[in-house]
XYZ file of C-alpha atoms in Angstrom:
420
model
C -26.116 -6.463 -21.191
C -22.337 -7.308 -22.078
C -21.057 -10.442 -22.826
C -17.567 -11.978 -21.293
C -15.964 -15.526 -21.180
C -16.089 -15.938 -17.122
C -17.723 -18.129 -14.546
C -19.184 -17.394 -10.369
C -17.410 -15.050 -8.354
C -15.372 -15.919 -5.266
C -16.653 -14.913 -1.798
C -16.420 -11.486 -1.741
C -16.868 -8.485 0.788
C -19.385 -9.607 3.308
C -19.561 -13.094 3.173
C -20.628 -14.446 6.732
C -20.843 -10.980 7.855
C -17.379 -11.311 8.289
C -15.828 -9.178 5.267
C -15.963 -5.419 4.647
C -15.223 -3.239 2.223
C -14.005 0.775 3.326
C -13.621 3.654 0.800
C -10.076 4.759 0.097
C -10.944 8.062 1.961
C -12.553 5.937 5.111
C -15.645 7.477 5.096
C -17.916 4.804 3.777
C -17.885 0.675 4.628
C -20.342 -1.957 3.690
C -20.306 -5.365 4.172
C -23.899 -8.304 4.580
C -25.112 -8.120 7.787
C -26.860 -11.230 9.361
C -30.610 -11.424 10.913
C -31.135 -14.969 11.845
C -30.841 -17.237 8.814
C -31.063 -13.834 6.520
C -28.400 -12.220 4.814
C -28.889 -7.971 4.104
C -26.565 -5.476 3.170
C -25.284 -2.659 5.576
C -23.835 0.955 5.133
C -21.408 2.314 7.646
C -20.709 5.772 8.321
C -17.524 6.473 9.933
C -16.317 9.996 9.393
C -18.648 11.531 11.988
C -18.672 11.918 15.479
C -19.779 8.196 16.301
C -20.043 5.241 13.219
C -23.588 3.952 12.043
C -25.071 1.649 10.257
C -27.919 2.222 7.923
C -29.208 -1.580 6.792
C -29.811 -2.130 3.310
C -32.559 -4.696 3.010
C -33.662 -5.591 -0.903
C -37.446 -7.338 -1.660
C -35.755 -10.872 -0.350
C -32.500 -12.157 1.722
C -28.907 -11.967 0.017
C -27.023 -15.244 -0.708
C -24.166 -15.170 1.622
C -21.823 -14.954 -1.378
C -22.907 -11.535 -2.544
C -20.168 -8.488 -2.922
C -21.236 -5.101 -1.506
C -18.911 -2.286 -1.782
C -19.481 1.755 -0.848
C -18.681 4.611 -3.220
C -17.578 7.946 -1.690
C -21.143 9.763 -2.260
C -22.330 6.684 0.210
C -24.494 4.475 -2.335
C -23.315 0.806 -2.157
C -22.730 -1.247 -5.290
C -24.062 -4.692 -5.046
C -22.919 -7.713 -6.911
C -25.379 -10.449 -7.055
C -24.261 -13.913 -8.888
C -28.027 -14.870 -11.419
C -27.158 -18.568 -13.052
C -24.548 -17.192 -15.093
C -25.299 -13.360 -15.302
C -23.635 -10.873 -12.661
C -26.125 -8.698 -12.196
C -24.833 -4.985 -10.112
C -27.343 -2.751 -9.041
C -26.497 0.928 -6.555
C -28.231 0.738 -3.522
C -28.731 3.679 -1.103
C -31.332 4.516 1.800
C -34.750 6.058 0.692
C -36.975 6.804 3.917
C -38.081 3.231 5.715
C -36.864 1.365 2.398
C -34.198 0.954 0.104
C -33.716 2.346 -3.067
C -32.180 0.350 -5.944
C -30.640 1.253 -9.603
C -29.895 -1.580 -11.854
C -26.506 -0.881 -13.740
C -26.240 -3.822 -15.990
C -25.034 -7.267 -16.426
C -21.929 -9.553 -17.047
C -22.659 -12.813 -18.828
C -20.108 -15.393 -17.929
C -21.079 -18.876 -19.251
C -18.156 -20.582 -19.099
C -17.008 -23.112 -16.843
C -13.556 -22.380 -14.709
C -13.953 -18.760 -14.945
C -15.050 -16.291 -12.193
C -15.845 -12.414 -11.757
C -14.838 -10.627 -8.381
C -14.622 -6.801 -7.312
C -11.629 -4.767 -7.060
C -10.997 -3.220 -4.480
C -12.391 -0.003 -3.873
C -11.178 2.942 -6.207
C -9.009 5.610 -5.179
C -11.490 8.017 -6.152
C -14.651 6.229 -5.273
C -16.444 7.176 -7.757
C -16.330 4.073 -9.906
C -16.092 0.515 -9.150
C -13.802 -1.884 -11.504
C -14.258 -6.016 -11.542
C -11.378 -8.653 -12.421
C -13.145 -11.538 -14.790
C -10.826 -14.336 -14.999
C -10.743 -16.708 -17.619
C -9.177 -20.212 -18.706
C -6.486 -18.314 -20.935
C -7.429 -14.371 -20.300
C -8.326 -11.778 -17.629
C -10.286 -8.418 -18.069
C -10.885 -5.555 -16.337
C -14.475 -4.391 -15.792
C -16.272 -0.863 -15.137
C -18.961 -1.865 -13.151
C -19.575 1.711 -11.575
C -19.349 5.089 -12.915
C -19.673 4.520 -16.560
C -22.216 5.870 -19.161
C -23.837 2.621 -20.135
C -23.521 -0.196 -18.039
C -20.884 -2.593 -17.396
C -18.100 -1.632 -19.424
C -14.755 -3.973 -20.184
C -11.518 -2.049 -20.247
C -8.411 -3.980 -20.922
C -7.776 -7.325 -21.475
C -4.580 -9.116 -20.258
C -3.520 -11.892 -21.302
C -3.227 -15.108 -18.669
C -4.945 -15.562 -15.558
C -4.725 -12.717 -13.486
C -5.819 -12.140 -9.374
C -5.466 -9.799 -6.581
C -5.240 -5.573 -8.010
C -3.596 -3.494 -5.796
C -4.461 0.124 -7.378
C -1.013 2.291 -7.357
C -2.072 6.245 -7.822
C -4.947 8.396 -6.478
C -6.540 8.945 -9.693
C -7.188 5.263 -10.128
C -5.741 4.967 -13.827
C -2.705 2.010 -12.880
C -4.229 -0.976 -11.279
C -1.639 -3.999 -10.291
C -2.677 -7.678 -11.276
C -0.748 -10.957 -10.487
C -0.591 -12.712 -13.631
C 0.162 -16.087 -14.224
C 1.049 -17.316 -17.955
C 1.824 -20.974 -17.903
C 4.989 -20.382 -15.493
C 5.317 -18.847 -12.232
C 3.062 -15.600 -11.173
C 4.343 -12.301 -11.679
C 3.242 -8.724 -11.234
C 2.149 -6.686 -14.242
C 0.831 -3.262 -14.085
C -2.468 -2.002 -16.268
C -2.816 1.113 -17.707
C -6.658 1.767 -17.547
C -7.025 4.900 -19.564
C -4.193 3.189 -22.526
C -5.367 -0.275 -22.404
C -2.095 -0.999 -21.807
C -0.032 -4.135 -19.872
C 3.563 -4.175 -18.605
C 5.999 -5.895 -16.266
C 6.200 -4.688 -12.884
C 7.800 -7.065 -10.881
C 10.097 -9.722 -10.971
C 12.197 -10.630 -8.462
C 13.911 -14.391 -9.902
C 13.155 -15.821 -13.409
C 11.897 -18.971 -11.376
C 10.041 -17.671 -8.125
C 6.229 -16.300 -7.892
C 6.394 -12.355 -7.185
C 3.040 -10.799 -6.035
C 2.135 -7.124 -5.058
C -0.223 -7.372 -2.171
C -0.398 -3.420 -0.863
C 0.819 -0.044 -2.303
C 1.207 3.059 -0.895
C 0.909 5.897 -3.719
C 2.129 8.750 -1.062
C 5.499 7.120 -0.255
C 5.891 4.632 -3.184
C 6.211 1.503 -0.395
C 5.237 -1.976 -1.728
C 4.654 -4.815 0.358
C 5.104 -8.051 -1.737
C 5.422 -11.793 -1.303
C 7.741 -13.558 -3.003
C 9.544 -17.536 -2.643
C 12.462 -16.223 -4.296
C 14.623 -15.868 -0.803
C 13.454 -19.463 0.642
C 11.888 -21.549 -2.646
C 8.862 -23.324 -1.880
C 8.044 -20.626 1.425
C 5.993 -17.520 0.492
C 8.131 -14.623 2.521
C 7.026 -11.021 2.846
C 8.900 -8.553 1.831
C 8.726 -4.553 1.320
C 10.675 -2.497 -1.651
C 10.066 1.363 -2.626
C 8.702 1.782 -6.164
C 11.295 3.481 -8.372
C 14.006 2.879 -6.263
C 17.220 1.493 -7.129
C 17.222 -1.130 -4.041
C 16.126 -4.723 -3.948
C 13.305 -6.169 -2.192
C 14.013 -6.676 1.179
C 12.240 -9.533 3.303
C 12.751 -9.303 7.269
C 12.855 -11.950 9.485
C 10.509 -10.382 11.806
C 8.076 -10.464 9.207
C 8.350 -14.480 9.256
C 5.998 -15.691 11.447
C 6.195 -19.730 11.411
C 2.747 -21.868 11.499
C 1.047 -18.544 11.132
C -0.718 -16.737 8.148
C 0.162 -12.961 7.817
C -1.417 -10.643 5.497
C -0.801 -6.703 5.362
C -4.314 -4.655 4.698
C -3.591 -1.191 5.207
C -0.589 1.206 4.971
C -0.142 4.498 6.858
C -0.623 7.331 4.183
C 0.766 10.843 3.614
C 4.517 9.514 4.235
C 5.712 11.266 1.386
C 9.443 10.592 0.640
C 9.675 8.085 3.437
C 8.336 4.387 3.014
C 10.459 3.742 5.847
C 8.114 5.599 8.083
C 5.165 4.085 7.273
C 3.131 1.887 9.437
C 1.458 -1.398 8.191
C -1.197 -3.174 9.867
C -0.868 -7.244 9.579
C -3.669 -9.647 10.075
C -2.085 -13.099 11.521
C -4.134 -16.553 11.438
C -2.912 -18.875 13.185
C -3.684 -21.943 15.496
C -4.952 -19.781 18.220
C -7.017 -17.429 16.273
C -6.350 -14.230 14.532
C -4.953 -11.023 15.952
C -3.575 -7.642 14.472
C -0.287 -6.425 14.395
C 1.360 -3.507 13.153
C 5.256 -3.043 11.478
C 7.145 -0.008 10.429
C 10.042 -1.089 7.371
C 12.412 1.235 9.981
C 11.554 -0.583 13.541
C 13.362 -3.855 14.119
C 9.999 -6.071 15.339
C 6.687 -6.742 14.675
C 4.078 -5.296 17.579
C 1.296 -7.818 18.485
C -1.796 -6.723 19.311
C -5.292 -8.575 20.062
C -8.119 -8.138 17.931
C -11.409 -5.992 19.265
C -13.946 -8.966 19.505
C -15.852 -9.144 16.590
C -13.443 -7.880 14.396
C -14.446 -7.858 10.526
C -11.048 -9.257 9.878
C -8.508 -7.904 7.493
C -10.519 -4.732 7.343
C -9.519 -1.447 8.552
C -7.639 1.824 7.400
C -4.434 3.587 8.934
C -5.050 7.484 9.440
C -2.448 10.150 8.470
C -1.549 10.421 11.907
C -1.081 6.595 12.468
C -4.091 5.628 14.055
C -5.355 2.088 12.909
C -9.228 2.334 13.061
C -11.006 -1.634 12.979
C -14.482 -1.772 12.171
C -16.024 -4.660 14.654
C -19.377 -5.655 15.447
C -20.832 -7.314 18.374
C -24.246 -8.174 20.219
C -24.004 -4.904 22.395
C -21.893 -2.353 19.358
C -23.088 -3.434 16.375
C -21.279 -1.086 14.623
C -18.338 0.164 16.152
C -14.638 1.344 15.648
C -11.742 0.299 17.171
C -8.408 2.752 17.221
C -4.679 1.888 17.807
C -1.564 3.997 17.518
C 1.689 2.481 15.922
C 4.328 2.113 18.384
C 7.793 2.843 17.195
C 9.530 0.455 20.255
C 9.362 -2.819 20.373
C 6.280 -3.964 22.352
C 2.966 -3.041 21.682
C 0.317 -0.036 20.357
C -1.808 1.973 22.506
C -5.510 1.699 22.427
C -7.566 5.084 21.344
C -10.641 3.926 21.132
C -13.007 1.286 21.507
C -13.570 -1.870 23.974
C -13.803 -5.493 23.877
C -10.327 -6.202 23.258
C -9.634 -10.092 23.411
C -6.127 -11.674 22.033
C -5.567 -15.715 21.724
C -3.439 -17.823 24.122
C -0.183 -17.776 21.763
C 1.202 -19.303 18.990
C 3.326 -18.059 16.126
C 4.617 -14.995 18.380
C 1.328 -13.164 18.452
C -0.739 -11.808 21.990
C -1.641 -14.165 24.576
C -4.291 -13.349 26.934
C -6.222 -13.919 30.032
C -9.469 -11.840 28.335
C -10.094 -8.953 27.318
C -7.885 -7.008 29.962
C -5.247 -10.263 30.563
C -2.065 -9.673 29.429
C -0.081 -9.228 25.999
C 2.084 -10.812 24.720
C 4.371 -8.184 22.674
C 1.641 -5.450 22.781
C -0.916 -3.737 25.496
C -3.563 -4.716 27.101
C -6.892 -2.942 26.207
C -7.048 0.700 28.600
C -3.084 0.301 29.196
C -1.534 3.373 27.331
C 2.027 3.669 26.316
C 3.909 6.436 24.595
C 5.309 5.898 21.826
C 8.875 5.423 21.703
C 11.716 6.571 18.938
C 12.251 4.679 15.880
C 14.708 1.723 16.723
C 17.833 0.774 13.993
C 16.528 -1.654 11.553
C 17.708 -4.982 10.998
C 20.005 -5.629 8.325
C 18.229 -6.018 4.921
C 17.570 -9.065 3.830
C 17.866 -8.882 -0.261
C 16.563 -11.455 -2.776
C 19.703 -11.840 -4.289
C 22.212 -13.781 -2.459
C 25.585 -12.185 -1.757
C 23.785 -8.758 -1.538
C 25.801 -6.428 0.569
C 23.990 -3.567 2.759
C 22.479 -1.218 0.772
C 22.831 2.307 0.074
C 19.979 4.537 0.924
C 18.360 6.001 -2.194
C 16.035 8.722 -2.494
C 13.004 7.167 -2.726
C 10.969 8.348 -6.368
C 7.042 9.283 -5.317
C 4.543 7.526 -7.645
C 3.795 9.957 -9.852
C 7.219 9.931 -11.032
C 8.139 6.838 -10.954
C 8.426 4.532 -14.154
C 5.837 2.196 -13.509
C 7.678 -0.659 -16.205
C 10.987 -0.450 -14.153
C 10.017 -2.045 -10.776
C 11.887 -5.266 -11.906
C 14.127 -5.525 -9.405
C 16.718 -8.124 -10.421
């Protein structure tokens, strides 16, 4: 058992059967499933022919708090919150039951502190945690180590987020906040080493929220264009252009969070696709954006939706893990348009959008009308990339940009990415 200064962990992957966690090669998810008042965890299979789910059950229910996450050989690390000892244990299918190995323990006493997952590793072979303290942060090995729980690194200030930034799973991303406004650091796993990676204005909070390691594109928010208003934005690690932050990416009285970015775009960031999740007063739908297209493309969700989860193909196909009453465990596909309306639906049924608001899909049901996008069983083709809008650059008086070569990851320097 190893001993850290950290306190509970925040809701993780799975709470209220709503969250899921995929591997970085899609084969694997996991997330608690729900039977009646009971709370057990569930393995997905998706890289066959048709997903399944294999359910997980331990000797009692799981508290609706607990973090499940696969690894690529399709064992599921569990994170389980004892008084003040995270306890993580692998879990994988043995016959009618479950079989369980207990890796270790973090104790966090301390009050104000908390222990959370990463998300999963590029390898998936290993699973990291993020303890966050009153004055420090450290990085965890919870997974794939020799003897238990193992720290790594730690960083000074309160970190969150970790957005991991090559395949091998060696530079993980942490927003960092020292007493000032956040900013985006980069951790060197294997050196135990910290330094800047983004900073956009001395004054504004600069996060990382998704990476793309193929093409080197970056989807951050930032306040530094419009102070006191978090705006998304998109820049190309290594290159020598600001940040950009379109206004099709501001959605008002709406919530919008990117969760997965097209891979295998080598040398073109501008090609990528990026789904969005939007929350807003009418519900949440999906919608997908391309840095080179000039609008956002509004889709509605497949009912039952584990929000914010799902994983872009090399191809651009968006595949959403839902579950309902009659599929519990299905997949959802959408292709990303290049025009400006909506995707086409691939795969999967039960499509349902809300009534409006903040520019997203209204509806009449699942086969009403959209808003922006398509209906579910109404294909389009997809159309050729439209002229994007003039950039919109953090620094005011910023002229339009010359187009760089964009540096792939593994040559980029990592400490440079501060982009005023």
């Amino acid at each position: 058992m190893t001993a850290c200064a950290i306190e509970p962990p925040s809701t993780g992957a799975g709470d209220g059967g709503t969250g899921c966690a995929i591997t970085a090669d899609g084969a694997y998810a996991a997330r608690l499933a729900r039977d009646g008042e009971s709370w057990f965890p569930e393995r997905w299979t998706l890289d066959g022919p048709e997903p399944y789910a294999v359910p997980l059950p331990g000797n009692q229910p799981e508290e609706p708090g607990t973090e499940v996450q696969p690894l690529a050989d399709g064992r599921v690390l569990i994170h389980r919150l004892v008084e003040h000892r995270h306890a993580f244990s692998l879990l994988y299918p043995t016959g009618p039951g479950t079989g369980e190995l207990p890796l270790g323990a973090v104790e966090c006493p301390e009050p104000g502190s908390r222990l959370t997952l990463l998300p999963p590793a590029p390898d998936g072979r290993r699973a990291c945690a993020l303890a966050v303290g009153p004055h420090s942060s450290a990085v965890w090995l919870v997974a794939g180590g020799a003897f238990g729980p193992e720290r790594l690194v730690e960083v000074p200030g309160r970190c969150s987020g970790g957005v991991w930034l090559d395949r091998a799973g060696r530079m993980l991303a942490l927003d960092r906040e020292r007493g000032g406004p956040v900013k985006t650091v980069v951790v060197d796993l294997e050196r135990a080493e910290v330094s800047p990676l983004l900073q956009i204005a001395a004054t504004s909070d600069d996060r990382l929220l998704l990476a793309d390691p193929d093409s080197g594109l970056l989807l951050i928010s930032s306040d530094a264009p419009s102070p006191g208003e978090a705006r998304l934005g998109w820049g190309v690690l290594g290159s020598t252009l600001p940040v950009r932050f379109p206004e099709s990416l501001r959605m008002p009285d709406c919530s919008v969070t990117p969760f997965a970015i097209q891979p295998g775009q080598v040398l073109m960031p501008e090609n990528c696709a990026v789904a969005l999740r939007v929350d807003g007063p009418f519900g949440s739908w999906v919608s997908t954006w391309r840095p080179a297209g000039r609008q956002v493309s509004h889709l509605p969700a497949p009912q039952g939706w584990l929000a914010g989860a799902g994983l872009w193909t090399r191809d651009g196909v968006l595949r959403l893990p839902y579950a309902t009453r009659e599929t519990p465990c299905g997949v959802a596909e959408l292709t990303a348009p290049w025009g400006r309306t909506g995707g086409t639906v691939v795969a999967g049924s039960g499509f349902a959008g809300p009534s409006g608001g903040c520019g997203g899909p209204g509806g009449e049901g699942p086969e009403g009308p959209v808003r922006d996008g398509t209906a579910a069983g109404v294909p389009e083709a997809p159309r050729p990339p439209a002229e994007p809008d003039p950039p919109e650059s953090a620094e005011p008086g910023a002229g339009q940009p010359v187009v760089a070569r964009p540096v792939p990851l593994q040559q980029a320097p990592l400490g440079r990415l501060v982009t005023k």
